Amino acid sequence: MTASTGDLSSIATAFPDLTAEERQLLISIRRRKAELMAEINQLKEEITEVSAEIDAMGTEAGTKEKNLAMGKKKFNMEPKKGIKFLIEHNLIQETAEDIAHFLYKGEGLNKTAIGDYLGEKIDLHEAVLKAFVELHDFTDLILVQALRQFLWSFRLPGEAQKIDRMMESFAQRYCQLNPDIFTNSDTCYVLSFAIIMLNTSLHNPSVKDKPTTETFINMNRGINDGENLPKELLLSLYDSIKTEPFKIPEDDGNDLMHTFFNPDREGWLWKQGGRYKSWKRRWFILNDNCLYYFEFTTDKEPRGIIPLENIKIREVADRNKPHCFELFSGGNEVIKACKTDSEGKVVEGKHTVYRMSAATEEEKEEWIKCIQQSISHNPFYDMLAVRKKKVQTTRP
């Protein structure tokens, strides 16, 4: 490149001792230096832009991770709101398949909350239940093995109608993958419940009279379209349950539940304290003729246990809380309950009444209904009797 007259003139003035060639070389060096500096500055600008993009990506990834954790927490507290939050933040798609896969993967999710979501009688939830069950592969598994796998992925809710839908979906899936075992899915449904009930009877300490193999065989007579199931099959199912009971998933939040024959009801209620009459939100579980309450759904031990023996229930009005009901004993006696104190020690309760408040009038009525049923009889036996009658019809 030839230097301009102005460049040569300024160089000649500044460096009079240089030859013409040296002056030309100096000008070339200066120009190359200027070009390199321009390139360096351009690279600096590009690096700055890229760094900003990386930081933004890091922030976005961090935000996504935080939103996912927040969504899981929301799901564990209120499943429908948690799923809505995750969809709104583009963490899962609003399809039955994507929601089902999220629940099936289950990382950081409470098993009770999963069961609560799957059991809802809403079109989307029912589609999610179907997709969720289809993620399980029961091919060539005996029925007990399939039940162990299925019941480990969530926890059955307490409401009979929800259990009915979920166990029916299980039975249909099992029969679809193992078509040569039962004549219809109703037979599989009834036998599945019989296995769950057997598990309860054999391994629940409160059950004194343990069923024998003959008892188990007799209770399942005629459930295969009026015919009996093979004795060998029933004996193998009995031995499997007797040897290894069903277990509760560790994060279920309630180690006292020894079986999958699940509670009559569970959910949040406000409970009135004793001495100071303050209201505290507690997670209640109704099971085995007892009412357990926890501070959080993930707690491993309950804060208190209220046996329902000789207990009555009534609706009450309270000026501070709506939708209230009370547990009370006859004759104004102290209810035989227990709780843990501030130091974690178990102490006897001193309540003559336990007052609770539900979120809605409908929930209050459901709690009263379920507690009354728990005191008198178990509603699941009624539900099972209807299904059993259906499959015991004699074939023409």
XYZ file of C-alpha atoms in Angstrom:
396
model
C 0.000 0.000 0.000
C 1.393 3.455 -0.980
C 1.538 6.097 1.746
C -0.279 9.382 1.201
C 1.628 12.659 0.746
C 0.346 13.910 4.145
C 1.607 10.786 5.919
C 5.056 11.047 4.305
C 5.288 14.722 5.123
C 4.425 14.238 8.817
C 6.896 11.339 9.093
C 9.658 13.377 7.387
C 9.085 16.198 9.840
C 9.058 13.914 12.863
C 11.915 11.681 11.729
C 14.282 13.651 9.430
C 17.034 11.015 9.670
C 14.957 8.162 8.130
C 15.335 7.143 4.493
C 12.305 7.136 2.185
C 11.985 3.345 2.460
C 12.166 3.466 6.266
C 9.534 6.168 6.330
C 7.266 4.027 4.138
C 7.793 0.989 6.421
C 6.983 3.025 9.538
C 3.752 4.220 7.989
C 2.802 0.605 7.114
C 3.531 -0.519 10.668
C 1.379 2.271 12.104
C -1.487 1.427 9.800
C -1.275 -2.283 10.629
C -1.252 -1.392 14.317
C -4.397 0.700 13.836
C -6.093 -2.167 11.998
C -5.147 -4.636 14.755
C -6.436 -2.275 17.437
C -9.707 -1.947 15.544
C -9.975 -5.737 15.329
C -9.158 -6.080 19.040
C -11.844 -3.551 19.949
C -14.336 -5.364 17.758
C -13.477 -8.670 19.442
C -13.893 -7.029 22.848
C -17.352 -5.854 21.862
C -18.274 -9.302 20.601
C -16.943 -10.927 23.813
C -18.978 -8.489 25.869
C -22.114 -9.357 23.888
C -21.491 -13.099 24.177
C -20.805 -12.788 27.919
C -24.055 -10.917 28.355
C -25.897 -13.639 26.454
C -24.263 -16.349 28.593
C -25.207 -14.477 31.759
C -28.750 -14.117 30.479
C -28.866 -17.814 29.676
C -27.529 -18.620 33.120
C -30.158 -16.408 34.700
C -32.845 -18.003 32.547
C -31.663 -21.499 33.525
C -31.561 -20.471 37.173
C -35.044 -18.997 36.904
C -36.306 -22.173 35.218
C -34.823 -24.289 37.995
C -36.355 -22.058 40.655
C -39.751 -22.119 38.927
C -39.623 -25.906 38.697
C -38.858 -26.184 42.408
C -41.630 -23.687 43.173
C -44.058 -25.601 40.954
C -43.313 -28.836 42.788
C -43.859 -27.166 46.153
C -47.166 -25.738 44.937
C -48.158 -29.168 43.606
C -47.428 -30.828 46.949
C -49.639 -28.290 48.717
C -52.415 -27.962 46.089
C -51.935 -30.273 43.079
C -54.171 -28.443 40.586
C -52.535 -25.078 41.303
C -49.082 -26.646 41.020
C -49.823 -28.102 37.568
C -51.301 -24.769 36.446
C -48.153 -22.941 37.607
C -45.877 -25.378 35.746
C -47.907 -25.032 32.547
C -47.953 -21.208 32.745
C -44.141 -21.197 33.084
C -43.701 -23.576 30.113
C -42.203 -26.297 32.297
C -44.744 -28.898 31.174
C -47.207 -28.964 28.301
C -50.952 -28.854 28.871
C -51.465 -32.387 27.579
C -52.499 -35.498 29.451
C -49.389 -37.326 28.264
C -46.933 -34.646 29.425
C -48.614 -34.177 32.806
C -48.752 -37.962 33.290
C -45.038 -38.294 32.493
C -44.242 -35.535 35.005
C -46.247 -37.336 37.714
C -44.846 -40.749 36.788
C -41.269 -39.443 37.022
C -42.302 -38.066 40.392
C -39.038 -36.387 41.450
C -39.708 -34.214 44.491
C -43.454 -34.874 44.368
C -45.527 -35.998 47.327
C -47.186 -39.371 46.656
C -50.379 -38.246 48.359
C -50.615 -35.203 46.090
C -50.110 -37.377 42.988
C -52.944 -39.664 44.058
C -55.162 -36.684 44.841
C -54.620 -35.219 41.357
C -55.127 -38.525 39.524
C -58.369 -39.271 41.357
C -60.270 -36.103 40.378
C -63.375 -36.637 38.230
C -62.456 -33.936 35.708
C -61.919 -34.650 32.004
C -58.249 -33.613 31.993
C -57.501 -35.516 35.203
C -59.206 -38.660 33.926
C -57.154 -38.433 30.714
C -53.999 -37.972 32.797
C -54.920 -41.040 34.875
C -55.323 -43.117 31.707
C -51.953 -41.902 30.358
C -50.332 -42.424 33.783
C -51.515 -46.037 34.014
C -50.325 -46.695 30.450
C -46.787 -45.701 31.495
C -46.726 -48.834 33.679
C -45.702 -52.120 32.077
C -47.371 -55.063 33.833
C -46.562 -57.598 31.135
C -45.973 -61.115 32.541
C -46.216 -59.867 36.149
C -48.358 -61.744 38.643
C -51.102 -59.551 40.044
C -49.337 -58.893 43.367
C -46.186 -57.714 41.566
C -48.229 -55.397 39.344
C -50.036 -53.974 42.372
C -46.739 -53.365 44.165
C -45.438 -51.427 41.162
C -48.650 -49.450 40.667
C -49.190 -48.553 44.319
C -45.583 -47.441 44.741
C -45.947 -44.684 42.128
C -48.526 -42.727 44.157
C -50.811 -43.146 47.137
C -54.462 -44.009 46.735
C -56.704 -41.161 47.906
C -59.238 -41.663 50.660
C -62.471 -41.126 48.733
C -64.161 -44.335 47.573
C -65.147 -42.888 44.188
C -61.563 -41.897 43.432
C -60.246 -45.305 44.448
C -62.881 -46.954 42.252
C -61.750 -45.043 39.143
C -58.057 -45.623 39.781
C -58.328 -49.328 40.556
C -60.590 -49.815 37.550
C -57.938 -48.191 35.334
C -55.315 -50.474 36.864
C -57.423 -53.593 36.264
C -58.096 -52.652 32.638
C -54.384 -52.032 31.996
C -53.359 -55.296 33.662
C -55.870 -57.313 31.630
C -54.825 -55.522 28.436
C -51.209 -56.608 28.950
C -52.093 -60.069 30.327
C -55.211 -61.113 28.373
C -55.176 -64.829 29.271
C -55.414 -64.609 33.091
C -58.905 -63.256 33.840
C -62.153 -63.435 31.903
C -62.754 -59.677 32.420
C -61.313 -56.645 34.162
C -64.005 -56.694 36.897
C -62.550 -59.998 38.150
C -59.103 -58.397 38.276
C -60.574 -55.374 40.084
C -62.262 -57.457 42.819
C -59.221 -59.689 43.322
C -56.953 -56.628 43.550
C -59.094 -55.249 46.357
C -59.131 -58.631 48.038
C -55.319 -58.584 48.003
C -55.216 -55.088 49.509
C -57.687 -56.121 52.201
C -55.663 -59.276 52.875
C -52.568 -57.127 53.282
C -54.409 -55.015 55.853
C -55.706 -58.023 57.778
C -52.360 -59.831 57.872
C -50.077 -56.919 58.728
C -52.107 -54.302 60.600
C -51.439 -54.773 64.344
C -54.999 -53.683 65.223
C -56.474 -56.687 63.367
C -56.519 -59.558 65.844
C -58.105 -62.359 63.790
C -55.737 -63.035 60.907
C -57.343 -64.618 57.814
C -56.251 -68.108 56.781
C -55.698 -69.364 53.243
C -59.157 -70.962 53.407
C -60.708 -67.606 54.363
C -59.008 -65.888 51.421
C -60.109 -68.606 48.993
C -63.696 -68.532 50.247
C -64.007 -64.735 49.994
C -63.065 -64.939 46.296
C -65.424 -67.716 45.257
C -67.389 -67.112 42.080
C -65.698 -63.829 41.122
C -64.528 -65.090 37.703
C -67.833 -64.766 35.816
C -69.470 -67.052 38.345
C -66.582 -69.500 38.305
C -63.800 -69.950 40.866
C -60.247 -68.854 40.210
C -57.555 -71.574 40.326
C -56.732 -72.477 43.925
C -53.006 -72.428 43.099
C -53.281 -68.790 41.980
C -55.006 -67.703 45.181
C -52.520 -69.600 47.361
C -49.571 -67.953 45.595
C -51.142 -64.511 46.078
C -51.740 -65.228 49.777
C -48.159 -66.427 50.318
C -46.720 -63.402 48.509
C -48.616 -60.922 50.715
C -47.926 -62.877 53.910
C -44.188 -62.952 53.128
C -43.858 -59.328 51.965
C -46.480 -56.696 52.852
C -47.104 -53.639 50.741
C -44.983 -50.694 51.819
C -45.652 -46.973 51.862
C -43.345 -44.766 49.728
C -40.833 -43.025 52.014
C -41.875 -39.487 51.105
C -45.531 -40.262 51.732
C -45.374 -38.337 54.975
C -47.047 -40.871 57.231
C -45.098 -43.890 58.494
C -48.045 -44.974 60.654
C -49.950 -46.211 57.619
C -48.768 -49.807 57.374
C -50.825 -50.736 54.331
C -52.242 -49.427 51.096
C -55.778 -49.951 52.299
C -56.030 -46.253 52.408
C -57.587 -43.627 54.628
C -61.209 -42.661 54.390
C -60.236 -39.031 53.877
C -57.294 -36.659 54.108
C -56.781 -32.932 53.652
C -56.171 -29.561 55.271
C -58.319 -28.361 58.173
C -57.978 -25.542 60.676
C -57.799 -26.913 64.236
C -58.547 -24.863 67.330
C -55.945 -25.069 70.090
C -56.749 -25.790 73.731
C -55.512 -23.206 76.200
C -55.288 -20.146 73.927
C -58.026 -21.124 71.435
C -55.792 -20.185 68.507
C -56.388 -21.690 65.051
C -53.659 -23.666 63.265
C -53.702 -25.285 59.845
C -53.054 -29.027 60.016
C -53.018 -31.936 57.545
C -55.573 -34.522 58.731
C -55.691 -38.218 57.824
C -58.680 -40.374 58.730
C -57.810 -44.065 58.918
C -58.351 -47.189 61.038
C -60.990 -45.444 63.179
C -58.439 -42.760 64.117
C -57.909 -39.147 63.096
C -54.230 -38.201 62.707
C -53.032 -34.631 62.207
C -49.683 -33.339 60.944
C -48.071 -29.925 60.669
C -46.940 -30.634 57.086
C -47.809 -33.343 54.564
C -44.151 -34.381 54.497
C -43.883 -34.931 58.273
C -42.914 -38.461 59.231
C -44.769 -38.455 62.553
C -48.164 -36.932 63.435
C -48.532 -34.064 65.866
C -51.568 -35.779 67.353
C -53.830 -38.834 67.219
C -57.548 -38.798 68.048
C -59.101 -42.281 68.423
C -62.741 -42.212 67.332
C -63.951 -44.880 69.750
C -67.005 -43.586 71.656
C -66.689 -40.257 69.811
C -69.529 -38.259 68.259
C -69.488 -35.466 65.684
C -71.664 -32.367 65.230
C -71.812 -29.144 63.247
C -71.125 -25.954 65.219
C -71.089 -22.217 64.577
C -67.997 -20.173 65.408
C -67.731 -16.402 65.116
C -64.075 -16.593 64.091
C -64.153 -19.441 61.574
C -66.715 -20.703 59.029
C -67.662 -24.319 58.226
C -66.918 -25.731 61.689
C -67.575 -29.101 63.264
C -66.640 -30.743 66.557
C -65.617 -34.132 67.857
C -66.903 -34.766 71.368
C -67.456 -37.598 73.820
C -70.588 -38.323 75.765
C -70.848 -36.974 79.282
C -68.304 -34.176 78.788
C -65.426 -36.624 79.307
C -61.835 -35.998 78.202
C -61.207 -37.562 74.802
C -58.531 -40.265 74.930
C -56.113 -38.607 72.505
C -52.397 -37.868 72.467
C -50.061 -35.315 70.900
C -46.411 -34.270 70.866
C -45.331 -31.261 72.912
C -42.748 -28.602 71.969
C -39.937 -30.955 73.004
C -41.243 -33.822 70.918
C -42.547 -35.838 73.876
C -45.842 -37.677 73.590
C -48.405 -36.384 76.082
C -52.065 -37.145 76.706
C -54.561 -34.664 75.317
C -56.896 -32.832 77.672
C -59.671 -31.906 75.241
C -63.319 -32.627 75.862
C -63.998 -31.398 72.301
C -61.911 -30.941 69.162
C -63.132 -28.124 66.929
C -62.123 -27.996 63.258
C -62.851 -25.628 60.368
C -62.981 -26.642 56.693
C -62.283 -24.411 53.697
C -65.782 -24.808 52.237
C -69.222 -25.988 53.274
C -68.880 -28.947 50.900
C -65.594 -30.037 52.492
C -67.111 -29.737 55.961
C -70.007 -31.990 54.970
C -67.600 -34.514 53.417
C -65.468 -34.631 56.558
C -68.525 -35.127 58.777
C -69.832 -37.843 56.470
C -66.497 -39.700 56.333
C -65.898 -39.488 60.089
C -69.404 -40.765 60.785
C -68.838 -43.640 58.348
C -65.475 -44.409 59.931
C -67.091 -44.582 63.344
C -69.860 -46.910 62.146
C -68.509 -48.931 59.217
C -66.060 -48.903 56.321
C -67.565 -47.518 53.049
C -65.058 -49.401 50.886
C -66.699 -52.700 51.736
C -69.984 -51.352 50.356
C -68.267 -50.242 47.167
C -66.548 -53.602 46.768
C -69.776 -55.521 47.422
C -71.430 -53.814 44.446
C -68.565 -54.746 42.118
C -68.371 -58.294 43.490
C -72.089 -58.807 42.886
C -71.580 -57.684 39.300
C -68.931 -60.329 38.548
C -70.630 -63.207 40.384
C -73.365 -63.524 37.782
C -73.650 -67.095 36.588
C -72.743 -67.608 32.950
C -75.589 -68.902 30.732
